[in-house]
Amino acid sequence: MENLGMTAAAFSGRRVLVTGHTGFKGAWLAAWLAEAGAEVTGYALPPETNPSLWVLLGQGKIRSIAGDLNDRAALDRLIAETDPEFVFHLAAQSLVRRSYRTPVETFATNVLGTVQLLDALRAGSGLRAVVVATSDKAYENVEQVWGYRETDPMGGHDPYSASKGATEIATAAMRRSFYTQGAADPHPARIASARAGNVIGGGDWAEDRLVPDIVRGCLSDEGRVVLRHPGAIRPWQHVLEPLRGYMMLAQMLEQDDAFAKGWNFGPERDDERPVLDVAKAIIKALGQGRIEVDTPANTPHEAKMLRLDVSQARATLGWRPVLNFEDTVRLTADWYAGWARGTSPAELCRAQIAEFETLSKRQV
């Protein structure tokens, strides 16, 4: 299929709901869609971090509603008032190590919260497409050297990963039961799930996540960047890469039932690097910081290798990565460096989205 190129402009004037818009990925997506002219509503809990990308962006173009996914009355009001045409479901408890501390909250938010949303959306008369964002960690990880394909089994060692695998299963069940032509009372909208690798980019301040920890370490008085597992290989990609994939997928869902399934979005094989490479690259770009390795005993299990096979997205959706590893790290480091110098976060995001759009158009 021909690469579809830039996609945000296709949502101009369309009603779009983004759950989790106060988080890192959600804030980028909501800002991108609003800048393109979409009528964006965000639904999420208040930001957990300070600083917060969502707060710093000051998105006056976006209607922001605070709420919990498991507050069904609030969800019903949200759908009735906004009647979205497109939904991007990004709200989640997204941290592996936190899931060990709060397993019940993790499963309740990620699995039951998704089911609550998909059930509430059945009342949306204008709904056309839903993209449920999960994670590469949804796969049953057996540390294989080849990439996981969309047909591989779901699973998960830790509560977070297992919750994402369960979310995939629940999403598929809701799709088959209520959002397909074979359902007893089918809704015309179509649902797809999207699994992305480790996403990095400017504006992420989440706890216990690599790039925010590197930036905090670099900018601290001591300049110490502490790594737990420097040899762990991850499929690093810039935040705009999967978000572009989500938007392309939503457009195709509106046109063709065949896209209502699971999808992988990940980097090229050559751009999968160990944690140590990412830390070195960001420290070099920022011009300060020093690495220390500290792997304490009895730490919670963390996967050492996880790759995604993106051949389905390439062949059927026309999506492929825009940025290589060096550009991904450059954009990430430049964002934080600009923020540290006092540049407006909104200006930084707009400039990087514009650069990314230009590069994506060259693929066509």
mmCIF file of C-alpha atoms in Angstrom:
data_model
loop_
_atom_site.group_PDB
_atom_site.id
_atom_site.type_symbol
_atom_site.label_atom_id
_atom_site.label_comp_id
_atom_site.label_asym_id
_atom_site.label_seq_id
_atom_site.Cartn_x
_atom_site.Cartn_y
_atom_site.Cartn_z
ATOM 1 C CA MET A 1 0.000 0.000 0.000
ATOM 2 C CA GLU A 2 1.182 3.521 -0.698
ATOM 3 C CA ASN A 3 2.436 5.285 2.391
ATOM 4 C CA LEU A 4 -0.307 7.602 3.637
ATOM 5 C CA GLY A 5 2.136 10.284 4.764
ATOM 6 C CA MET A 6 0.924 12.959 7.162
ATOM 7 C CA THR A 7 -2.443 12.224 8.737
ATOM 8 C CA ALA A 8 -3.340 14.765 11.438
ATOM 9 C CA ALA A 9 -4.891 17.201 8.956
ATOM 10 C CA ALA A 10 -7.501 14.577 8.053
ATOM 11 C CA PHE A 11 -9.043 15.080 11.507
ATOM 12 C CA SER A 12 -9.682 18.795 10.986
ATOM 13 C CA GLY A 13 -13.245 19.563 12.061
ATOM 14 C CA ARG A 14 -13.785 16.018 13.372
ATOM 15 C CA ARG A 15 -14.805 15.249 16.957
ATOM 16 C CA VAL A 16 -11.986 13.373 18.685
ATOM 17 C CA LEU A 17 -11.778 11.967 22.213
ATOM 18 C CA VAL A 18 -8.346 11.294 23.699
ATOM 19 C CA THR A 19 -8.273 9.445 27.011
ATOM 20 C CA GLY A 20 -5.133 9.938 29.053
ATOM 21 C CA HIS A 21 -4.481 13.363 27.546
ATOM 22 C CA THR A 22 -2.761 14.539 30.734
ATOM 23 C CA GLY A 23 -0.040 11.905 30.292
ATOM 24 C CA PHE A 24 3.072 12.054 28.135
ATOM 25 C CA LYS A 25 1.832 10.372 24.939
ATOM 26 C CA GLY A 26 -1.705 11.696 25.360
ATOM 27 C CA ALA A 27 -0.547 15.308 25.676
ATOM 28 C CA TRP A 28 1.491 15.042 22.469
ATOM 29 C CA LEU A 29 -1.419 13.455 20.590
ATOM 30 C CA ALA A 30 -4.019 15.929 21.840
ATOM 31 C CA ALA A 31 -1.765 18.863 20.973
ATOM 32 C CA TRP A 32 -1.037 17.471 17.498
ATOM 33 C CA LEU A 33 -4.707 16.885 16.714
ATOM 34 C CA ALA A 34 -5.794 20.283 18.066
ATOM 35 C CA GLU A 35 -3.083 22.046 16.056
ATOM 36 C CA ALA A 36 -4.451 20.287 12.955
ATOM 37 C CA GLY A 37 -7.964 21.621 13.596
ATOM 38 C CA ALA A 38 -9.664 18.679 15.296
ATOM 39 C CA GLU A 39 -12.318 19.281 17.960
ATOM 40 C CA VAL A 40 -10.468 17.523 20.772
ATOM 41 C CA THR A 41 -11.878 16.470 24.127
ATOM 42 C CA GLY A 42 -9.566 14.926 26.696
ATOM 43 C CA TYR A 43 -10.656 12.649 29.534
ATOM 44 C CA ALA A 44 -8.160 11.695 32.232
ATOM 45 C CA LEU A 45 -7.125 11.955 35.832
ATOM 46 C CA PRO A 46 -5.144 15.081 36.797
ATOM 47 C CA PRO A 47 -1.444 14.989 35.839
ATOM 48 C CA GLU A 48 0.697 12.901 38.176
ATOM 49 C CA THR A 49 4.018 14.638 37.569
ATOM 50 C CA ASN A 50 5.413 18.073 38.244
ATOM 51 C CA PRO A 51 6.474 19.330 35.753
ATOM 52 C CA SER A 52 3.694 18.045 33.508
ATOM 53 C CA LEU A 53 3.743 18.362 29.729
ATOM 54 C CA TRP A 54 -0.017 18.842 29.657
ATOM 55 C CA VAL A 55 0.133 21.729 32.146
ATOM 56 C CA LEU A 56 3.103 23.330 30.408
ATOM 57 C CA LEU A 57 1.391 23.188 27.014
ATOM 58 C CA GLY A 58 -1.596 25.134 28.342
ATOM 59 C CA GLN A 59 -3.864 23.680 25.679
ATOM 60 C CA GLY A 60 -6.695 26.175 25.452
ATOM 61 C CA LYS A 61 -7.923 24.543 22.219
ATOM 62 C CA ILE A 62 -8.715 21.280 24.025
ATOM 63 C CA ARG A 63 -11.718 20.622 26.233
ATOM 64 C CA SER A 64 -10.277 18.847 29.263
ATOM 65 C CA ILE A 65 -12.497 16.728 31.530
ATOM 66 C CA ALA A 66 -11.134 15.160 34.705
ATOM 67 C CA GLY A 67 -12.443 11.688 35.385
ATOM 68 C CA ASP A 68 -11.773 8.030 36.113
ATOM 69 C CA LEU A 69 -12.259 5.269 33.543
ATOM 70 C CA ASN A 70 -14.191 3.225 36.085
ATOM 71 C CA ASP A 71 -16.639 6.040 36.866
ATOM 72 C CA ARG A 72 -19.351 4.775 34.541
ATOM 73 C CA ALA A 73 -21.737 7.659 35.162
ATOM 74 C CA ALA A 74 -19.006 10.133 34.186
ATOM 75 C CA LEU A 75 -18.200 8.115 31.055
ATOM 76 C CA ASP A 76 -21.852 8.033 30.024
ATOM 77 C CA ARG A 77 -22.108 11.830 30.415
ATOM 78 C CA LEU A 78 -18.881 12.263 28.442
ATOM 79 C CA ILE A 79 -20.159 10.215 25.491
ATOM 80 C CA ALA A 80 -23.575 11.876 25.535
ATOM 81 C CA GLU A 81 -22.114 15.390 25.603
ATOM 82 C CA THR A 82 -19.287 14.963 23.080
ATOM 83 C CA ASP A 83 -20.493 12.160 20.739
ATOM 84 C CA PRO A 84 -16.943 11.533 19.444
ATOM 85 C CA GLU A 85 -16.280 10.299 15.935
ATOM 86 C CA PHE A 86 -12.810 9.000 16.804
ATOM 87 C CA VAL A 87 -11.455 7.752 20.111
ATOM 88 C CA PHE A 88 -7.812 7.267 21.007
ATOM 89 C CA HIS A 89 -7.665 5.358 24.279
ATOM 90 C CA LEU A 90 -4.306 6.055 25.930
ATOM 91 C CA ALA A 91 -5.334 6.285 29.599
ATOM 92 C CA ALA A 92 -3.545 3.636 31.654
ATOM 93 C CA GLN A 93 -1.350 2.788 34.620
ATOM 94 C CA SER A 94 1.782 2.575 32.497
ATOM 95 C CA LEU A 95 4.667 1.794 34.845
ATOM 96 C CA VAL A 96 6.031 -1.727 35.329
ATOM 97 C CA ARG A 97 7.625 -1.243 38.738
ATOM 98 C CA ARG A 98 4.588 0.589 40.104
ATOM 99 C CA SER A 99 2.444 -2.359 39.053
ATOM 100 C CA TYR A 100 4.279 -4.508 41.588
ATOM 101 C CA ARG A 101 3.221 -2.054 44.309
ATOM 102 C CA THR A 102 -0.344 -1.561 43.044
ATOM 103 C CA PRO A 103 -1.402 -4.672 41.098
ATOM 104 C CA VAL A 104 -5.120 -4.282 41.782
ATOM 105 C CA GLU A 105 -5.149 -0.663 40.637
ATOM 106 C CA THR A 106 -3.144 -1.631 37.546
ATOM 107 C CA PHE A 107 -5.580 -4.352 36.445
ATOM 108 C CA ALA A 108 -8.619 -2.257 37.368
ATOM 109 C CA THR A 109 -7.449 0.728 35.321
ATOM 110 C CA ASN A 110 -5.973 -1.050 32.337
ATOM 111 C CA VAL A 111 -8.406 -3.919 31.844
ATOM 112 C CA LEU A 112 -11.716 -3.010 33.468
ATOM 113 C CA GLY A 113 -11.301 0.658 32.556
ATOM 114 C CA THR A 114 -10.928 -0.267 28.884
ATOM 115 C CA VAL A 115 -14.016 -2.493 29.010
ATOM 116 C CA GLN A 116 -15.987 0.277 30.706
ATOM 117 C CA LEU A 117 -15.000 2.722 27.961
ATOM 118 C CA LEU A 118 -15.773 0.367 25.076
ATOM 119 C CA ASP A 119 -19.127 -0.492 26.619
ATOM 120 C CA ALA A 120 -20.017 3.170 27.194
ATOM 121 C CA LEU A 121 -19.046 4.016 23.609
ATOM 122 C CA ARG A 122 -21.792 1.753 22.295
ATOM 123 C CA ALA A 123 -24.135 4.681 22.992
ATOM 124 C CA GLY A 124 -22.126 6.982 20.700
ATOM 125 C CA SER A 125 -24.203 7.475 17.558
ATOM 126 C CA GLY A 126 -21.455 9.305 15.655
ATOM 127 C CA LEU A 127 -18.622 6.968 16.587
ATOM 128 C CA ARG A 128 -16.543 5.750 13.636
ATOM 129 C CA ALA A 129 -13.294 4.313 14.983
ATOM 130 C CA VAL A 130 -11.529 3.458 18.243
ATOM 131 C CA VAL A 131 -7.810 2.846 18.690
ATOM 132 C CA VAL A 132 -6.866 1.181 21.987
ATOM 133 C CA ALA A 133 -3.186 1.714 22.797
ATOM 134 C CA THR A 134 -1.630 -1.121 24.767
ATOM 135 C CA SER A 135 2.076 -2.059 24.783
ATOM 136 C CA ASP A 136 4.705 -4.336 23.304
ATOM 137 C CA LYS A 137 4.765 -5.882 26.780
ATOM 138 C CA ALA A 138 1.327 -7.378 26.088
ATOM 139 C CA TYR A 139 3.061 -10.314 24.418
ATOM 140 C CA GLU A 140 4.090 -13.433 26.336
ATOM 141 C CA ASN A 141 7.806 -12.639 26.345
ATOM 142 C CA VAL A 142 10.041 -15.695 25.947
ATOM 143 C CA GLU A 143 13.152 -13.576 25.239
ATOM 144 C CA GLN A 144 13.176 -14.623 21.570
ATOM 145 C CA VAL A 145 15.595 -12.876 19.219
ATOM 146 C CA TRP A 146 13.050 -12.362 16.427
ATOM 147 C CA GLY A 147 10.235 -9.851 16.636
ATOM 148 C CA TYR A 148 6.807 -10.685 18.012
ATOM 149 C CA ARG A 149 4.031 -10.730 15.439
ATOM 150 C CA GLU A 150 0.430 -9.716 15.950
ATOM 151 C CA THR A 151 -0.598 -13.392 15.964
ATOM 152 C CA ASP A 152 1.723 -14.331 18.850
ATOM 153 C CA PRO A 153 0.099 -15.093 22.233
ATOM 154 C CA MET A 154 -0.589 -12.421 24.820
ATOM 155 C CA GLY A 155 0.835 -12.812 28.310
ATOM 156 C CA GLY A 156 2.996 -10.958 30.797
ATOM 157 C CA HIS A 157 5.294 -11.768 33.728
ATOM 158 C CA ASP A 158 4.571 -8.686 35.850
ATOM 159 C CA PRO A 159 1.179 -7.127 36.698
ATOM 160 C CA TYR A 160 1.616 -4.293 34.168
ATOM 161 C CA SER A 161 2.531 -6.571 31.263
ATOM 162 C CA ALA A 162 -0.182 -9.064 32.158
ATOM 163 C CA SER A 163 -2.734 -6.257 32.392
ATOM 164 C CA LYS A 164 -1.832 -5.147 28.878
ATOM 165 C CA GLY A 165 -2.096 -8.694 27.566
ATOM 166 C CA ALA A 166 -5.480 -8.981 29.263
ATOM 167 C CA THR A 167 -6.516 -5.634 27.773
ATOM 168 C CA GLU A 168 -5.770 -6.984 24.304
ATOM 169 C CA ILE A 169 -7.920 -10.051 24.969
ATOM 170 C CA ALA A 170 -10.739 -7.951 26.431
ATOM 171 C CA THR A 171 -10.600 -5.507 23.499
ATOM 172 C CA ALA A 172 -10.829 -8.372 21.000
ATOM 173 C CA ALA A 173 -13.801 -9.825 22.899
ATOM 174 C CA MET A 174 -15.633 -6.473 22.971
ATOM 175 C CA ARG A 175 -14.926 -6.015 19.260
ATOM 176 C CA ARG A 176 -16.270 -9.441 18.307
ATOM 177 C CA SER A 177 -19.279 -9.142 20.615
ATOM 178 C CA PHE A 178 -20.457 -5.612 19.874
ATOM 179 C CA TYR A 179 -18.498 -3.939 17.061
ATOM 180 C CA THR A 180 -18.626 -6.417 14.162
ATOM 181 C CA GLN A 181 -21.280 -7.192 11.579
ATOM 182 C CA GLY A 182 -21.804 -10.624 13.099
ATOM 183 C CA ALA A 183 -22.787 -9.245 16.513
ATOM 184 C CA ALA A 184 -26.401 -9.464 17.703
ATOM 185 C CA ASP A 185 -26.785 -5.676 17.799
ATOM 186 C CA PRO A 186 -23.674 -4.400 15.963
ATOM 187 C CA HIS A 187 -22.332 -0.892 16.376
ATOM 188 C CA PRO A 188 -21.005 0.497 13.067
ATOM 189 C CA ALA A 189 -17.721 1.696 14.599
ATOM 190 C CA ARG A 190 -14.586 -0.415 14.298
ATOM 191 C CA ILE A 191 -11.951 -1.068 16.972
ATOM 192 C CA ALA A 192 -8.227 -1.764 16.659
ATOM 193 C CA SER A 193 -5.482 -2.170 19.237
ATOM 194 C CA ALA A 194 -1.965 -0.781 18.879
ATOM 195 C CA ARG A 195 1.195 -2.130 20.495
ATOM 196 C CA ALA A 196 4.230 0.146 20.595
ATOM 197 C CA GLY A 197 7.743 -0.291 21.926
ATOM 198 C CA ASN A 198 9.548 1.939 24.401
ATOM 199 C CA VAL A 199 8.554 5.487 23.487
ATOM 200 C CA ILE A 200 10.777 8.461 24.259
ATOM 201 C CA GLY A 201 10.526 12.172 23.598
ATOM 202 C CA GLY A 202 10.482 15.577 25.215
ATOM 203 C CA GLY A 203 8.129 16.302 28.072
ATOM 204 C CA ASP A 204 8.154 12.922 29.805
ATOM 205 C CA TRP A 205 8.659 13.247 33.557
ATOM 206 C CA ALA A 206 7.213 9.915 34.688
ATOM 207 C CA GLU A 207 8.746 8.194 37.669
ATOM 208 C CA ASP A 208 11.077 5.267 37.149
ATOM 209 C CA ARG A 209 11.370 5.711 33.384
ATOM 210 C CA LEU A 210 14.701 5.830 31.574
ATOM 211 C CA VAL A 211 14.784 9.174 29.753
ATOM 212 C CA PRO A 212 13.213 11.257 32.552
ATOM 213 C CA ASP A 213 15.653 9.639 34.999
ATOM 214 C CA ILE A 214 18.584 10.430 32.689
ATOM 215 C CA VAL A 215 17.488 14.054 32.297
ATOM 216 C CA ARG A 216 16.905 14.486 36.027
ATOM 217 C CA GLY A 217 20.330 12.992 36.703
ATOM 218 C CA CYS A 218 22.092 15.150 34.131
ATOM 219 C CA LEU A 219 20.506 18.343 35.413
ATOM 220 C CA SER A 220 21.071 17.540 39.100
ATOM 221 C CA ASP A 221 23.926 19.083 41.085
ATOM 222 C CA GLU A 222 25.838 15.787 41.082
ATOM 223 C CA GLY A 223 25.093 14.939 37.443
ATOM 224 C CA ARG A 224 24.727 11.216 38.281
ATOM 225 C CA VAL A 225 22.808 9.034 35.809
ATOM 226 C CA VAL A 226 22.146 5.689 37.520
ATOM 227 C CA LEU A 227 21.307 2.704 35.289
ATOM 228 C CA ARG A 228 19.847 -0.570 36.639
ATOM 229 C CA HIS A 229 20.162 -2.736 33.522
ATOM 230 C CA PRO A 230 22.475 -1.040 31.000
ATOM 231 C CA GLY A 231 22.516 -4.064 28.674
ATOM 232 C CA ALA A 232 18.725 -4.399 28.318
ATOM 233 C CA ILE A 233 17.706 -4.017 24.666
ATOM 234 C CA ARG A 234 14.598 -2.007 23.882
ATOM 235 C CA PRO A 235 12.866 -0.913 20.649
ATOM 236 C CA TRP A 236 13.307 2.827 21.162
ATOM 237 C CA GLN A 237 11.148 5.146 19.081
ATOM 238 C CA HIS A 238 10.140 8.792 19.237
ATOM 239 C CA VAL A 239 6.680 9.482 20.622
ATOM 240 C CA LEU A 240 5.477 10.900 17.299
ATOM 241 C CA GLU A 241 6.108 7.573 15.502
ATOM 242 C CA PRO A 242 3.375 5.456 17.128
ATOM 243 C CA LEU A 243 1.029 8.449 17.364
ATOM 244 C CA ARG A 244 1.249 8.808 13.595
ATOM 245 C CA GLY A 245 0.496 5.105 13.338
ATOM 246 C CA TYR A 246 -2.552 5.478 15.578
ATOM 247 C CA MET A 247 -3.914 8.279 13.407
ATOM 248 C CA MET A 248 -3.313 6.352 10.188
ATOM 249 C CA LEU A 249 -5.020 3.338 11.713
ATOM 250 C CA ALA A 250 -8.068 5.353 12.807
ATOM 251 C CA GLN A 251 -8.500 6.722 9.297
ATOM 252 C CA MET A 252 -8.350 3.268 7.757
ATOM 253 C CA LEU A 253 -10.751 1.847 10.356
ATOM 254 C CA GLU A 254 -13.349 4.355 9.199
ATOM 255 C CA GLN A 255 -13.002 3.010 5.651
ATOM 256 C CA ASP A 256 -12.351 -0.717 5.962
ATOM 257 C CA ASP A 257 -13.378 -3.407 8.476
ATOM 258 C CA ALA A 258 -10.190 -5.367 7.701
ATOM 259 C CA PHE A 259 -8.153 -2.968 9.851
ATOM 260 C CA ALA A 260 -10.099 -3.878 13.019
ATOM 261 C CA LYS A 261 -7.404 -5.999 14.688
ATOM 262 C CA GLY A 262 -4.115 -5.708 16.553
ATOM 263 C CA TRP A 263 -1.127 -3.759 15.174
ATOM 264 C CA ASN A 264 2.561 -3.366 16.031
ATOM 265 C CA PHE A 265 4.428 -0.065 15.763
ATOM 266 C CA GLY A 266 8.156 -0.234 16.395
ATOM 267 C CA PRO A 267 11.537 0.931 15.099
ATOM 268 C CA GLU A 268 13.811 -0.601 12.517
ATOM 269 C CA ARG A 269 15.877 -3.540 13.761
ATOM 270 C CA ASP A 270 19.086 -1.483 13.490
ATOM 271 C CA ASP A 271 17.601 1.130 15.823
ATOM 272 C CA GLU A 272 17.016 -1.287 18.695
ATOM 273 C CA ARG A 273 19.716 -0.412 21.196
ATOM 274 C CA PRO A 274 20.682 -1.225 24.777
ATOM 275 C CA VAL A 275 19.814 1.178 27.566
ATOM 276 C CA LEU A 276 23.461 2.223 27.825
ATOM 277 C CA ASP A 277 23.476 3.544 24.239
ATOM 278 C CA VAL A 278 20.429 5.704 24.931
ATOM 279 C CA ALA A 279 21.962 7.139 28.092
ATOM 280 C CA LYS A 280 25.267 7.932 26.377
ATOM 281 C CA ALA A 281 23.519 9.611 23.447
ATOM 282 C CA ILE A 282 21.345 11.842 25.612
ATOM 283 C CA ILE A 283 24.234 12.781 27.906
ATOM 284 C CA LYS A 284 26.286 13.720 24.835
ATOM 285 C CA ALA A 285 23.442 15.819 23.414
ATOM 286 C CA LEU A 286 22.850 17.609 26.723
ATOM 287 C CA GLY A 287 26.567 18.124 27.248
ATOM 288 C CA GLN A 288 26.622 16.968 30.861
ATOM 289 C CA GLY A 289 26.107 13.965 33.119
ATOM 290 C CA ARG A 290 27.981 10.787 34.072
ATOM 291 C CA ILE A 291 26.808 7.170 34.152
ATOM 292 C CA GLU A 292 26.831 4.873 37.167
ATOM 293 C CA VAL A 293 25.576 1.287 37.078
ATOM 294 C CA ASP A 294 23.671 0.056 40.128
ATOM 295 C CA THR A 295 21.801 -3.243 39.834
ATOM 296 C CA PRO A 296 20.526 -3.983 43.341
ATOM 297 C CA ALA A 297 19.820 -7.548 44.410
ATOM 298 C CA ASN A 298 16.267 -8.900 44.402
ATOM 299 C CA THR A 299 14.909 -6.331 41.972
ATOM 300 C CA PRO A 300 11.554 -7.049 40.289
ATOM 301 C CA HIS A 301 11.754 -8.977 37.020
ATOM 302 C CA GLU A 302 12.367 -6.868 33.920
ATOM 303 C CA ALA A 303 12.533 -8.279 30.393
ATOM 304 C CA LYS A 304 15.999 -8.209 28.818
ATOM 305 C CA MET A 305 14.908 -8.331 25.179
ATOM 306 C CA LEU A 306 11.684 -7.418 23.413
ATOM 307 C CA ARG A 307 11.287 -6.789 19.691
ATOM 308 C CA LEU A 308 8.260 -6.141 17.509
ATOM 309 C CA ASP A 309 7.720 -7.302 13.948
ATOM 310 C CA VAL A 310 6.126 -4.375 12.083
ATOM 311 C CA SER A 311 5.772 -6.048 8.686
ATOM 312 C CA GLN A 312 1.957 -5.937 8.917
ATOM 313 C CA ALA A 313 1.948 -2.164 9.416
ATOM 314 C CA ARG A 314 4.432 -1.739 6.579
ATOM 315 C CA ALA A 315 2.634 -3.935 4.067
ATOM 316 C CA THR A 316 -1.010 -3.231 4.896
ATOM 317 C CA LEU A 317 -1.164 0.183 6.549
ATOM 318 C CA GLY A 318 1.705 1.835 4.696
ATOM 319 C CA TRP A 319 3.370 2.888 7.959
ATOM 320 C CA ARG A 320 7.079 2.738 8.604
ATOM 321 C CA PRO A 321 9.380 4.618 10.989
ATOM 322 C CA VAL A 322 10.321 8.149 9.984
ATOM 323 C CA LEU A 323 13.239 8.703 12.370
ATOM 324 C CA ASN A 324 16.388 6.670 12.940
ATOM 325 C CA PHE A 325 17.893 6.198 16.398
ATOM 326 C CA GLU A 326 20.162 9.233 16.152
ATOM 327 C CA ASP A 327 17.303 11.565 15.156
ATOM 328 C CA THR A 328 15.049 10.095 17.837
ATOM 329 C CA VAL A 329 17.589 10.852 20.562
ATOM 330 C CA ARG A 330 18.448 14.232 19.054
ATOM 331 C CA LEU A 331 14.839 15.419 19.101
ATOM 332 C CA THR A 332 14.387 14.119 22.637
ATOM 333 C CA ALA A 333 17.531 15.736 23.989
ATOM 334 C CA ASP A 334 16.914 18.997 22.101
ATOM 335 C CA TRP A 335 13.437 19.261 23.646
ATOM 336 C CA TYR A 336 14.764 18.985 27.190
ATOM 337 C CA ALA A 337 17.693 21.283 26.456
ATOM 338 C CA GLY A 338 15.307 23.893 25.055
ATOM 339 C CA TRP A 339 13.013 23.567 28.063
ATOM 340 C CA ALA A 340 15.974 23.975 30.416
ATOM 341 C CA ARG A 341 16.887 27.205 28.589
ATOM 342 C CA GLY A 342 13.354 28.541 29.030
ATOM 343 C CA THR A 343 11.899 27.934 25.561
ATOM 344 C CA SER A 344 8.123 27.482 25.537
ATOM 345 C CA PRO A 345 7.171 23.766 25.616
ATOM 346 C CA ALA A 346 4.330 24.493 23.189
ATOM 347 C CA GLU A 347 6.820 26.062 20.777
ATOM 348 C CA LEU A 348 9.159 23.086 21.147
ATOM 349 C CA CYS A 349 6.352 20.627 20.405
ATOM 350 C CA ARG A 350 5.074 22.590 17.412
ATOM 351 C CA ALA A 351 8.554 22.815 15.919
ATOM 352 C CA GLN A 352 9.237 19.103 16.354
ATOM 353 C CA ILE A 353 5.842 18.107 14.973
ATOM 354 C CA ALA A 354 6.497 20.323 11.939
ATOM 355 C CA GLU A 355 9.918 18.722 11.397
ATOM 356 C CA PHE A 356 8.439 15.248 11.773
ATOM 357 C CA GLU A 357 5.634 16.035 9.312
ATOM 358 C CA THR A 358 8.152 17.271 6.760
ATOM 359 C CA LEU A 359 10.215 14.101 7.085
ATOM 360 C CA SER A 360 7.137 11.858 6.899
ATOM 361 C CA LYS A 361 6.002 13.482 3.657
ATOM 362 C CA ARG A 362 9.335 12.619 2.074
ATOM 363 C CA GLN A 363 8.464 8.935 2.510
ATOM 364 C CA VAL A 364 5.502 9.145 0.143
#
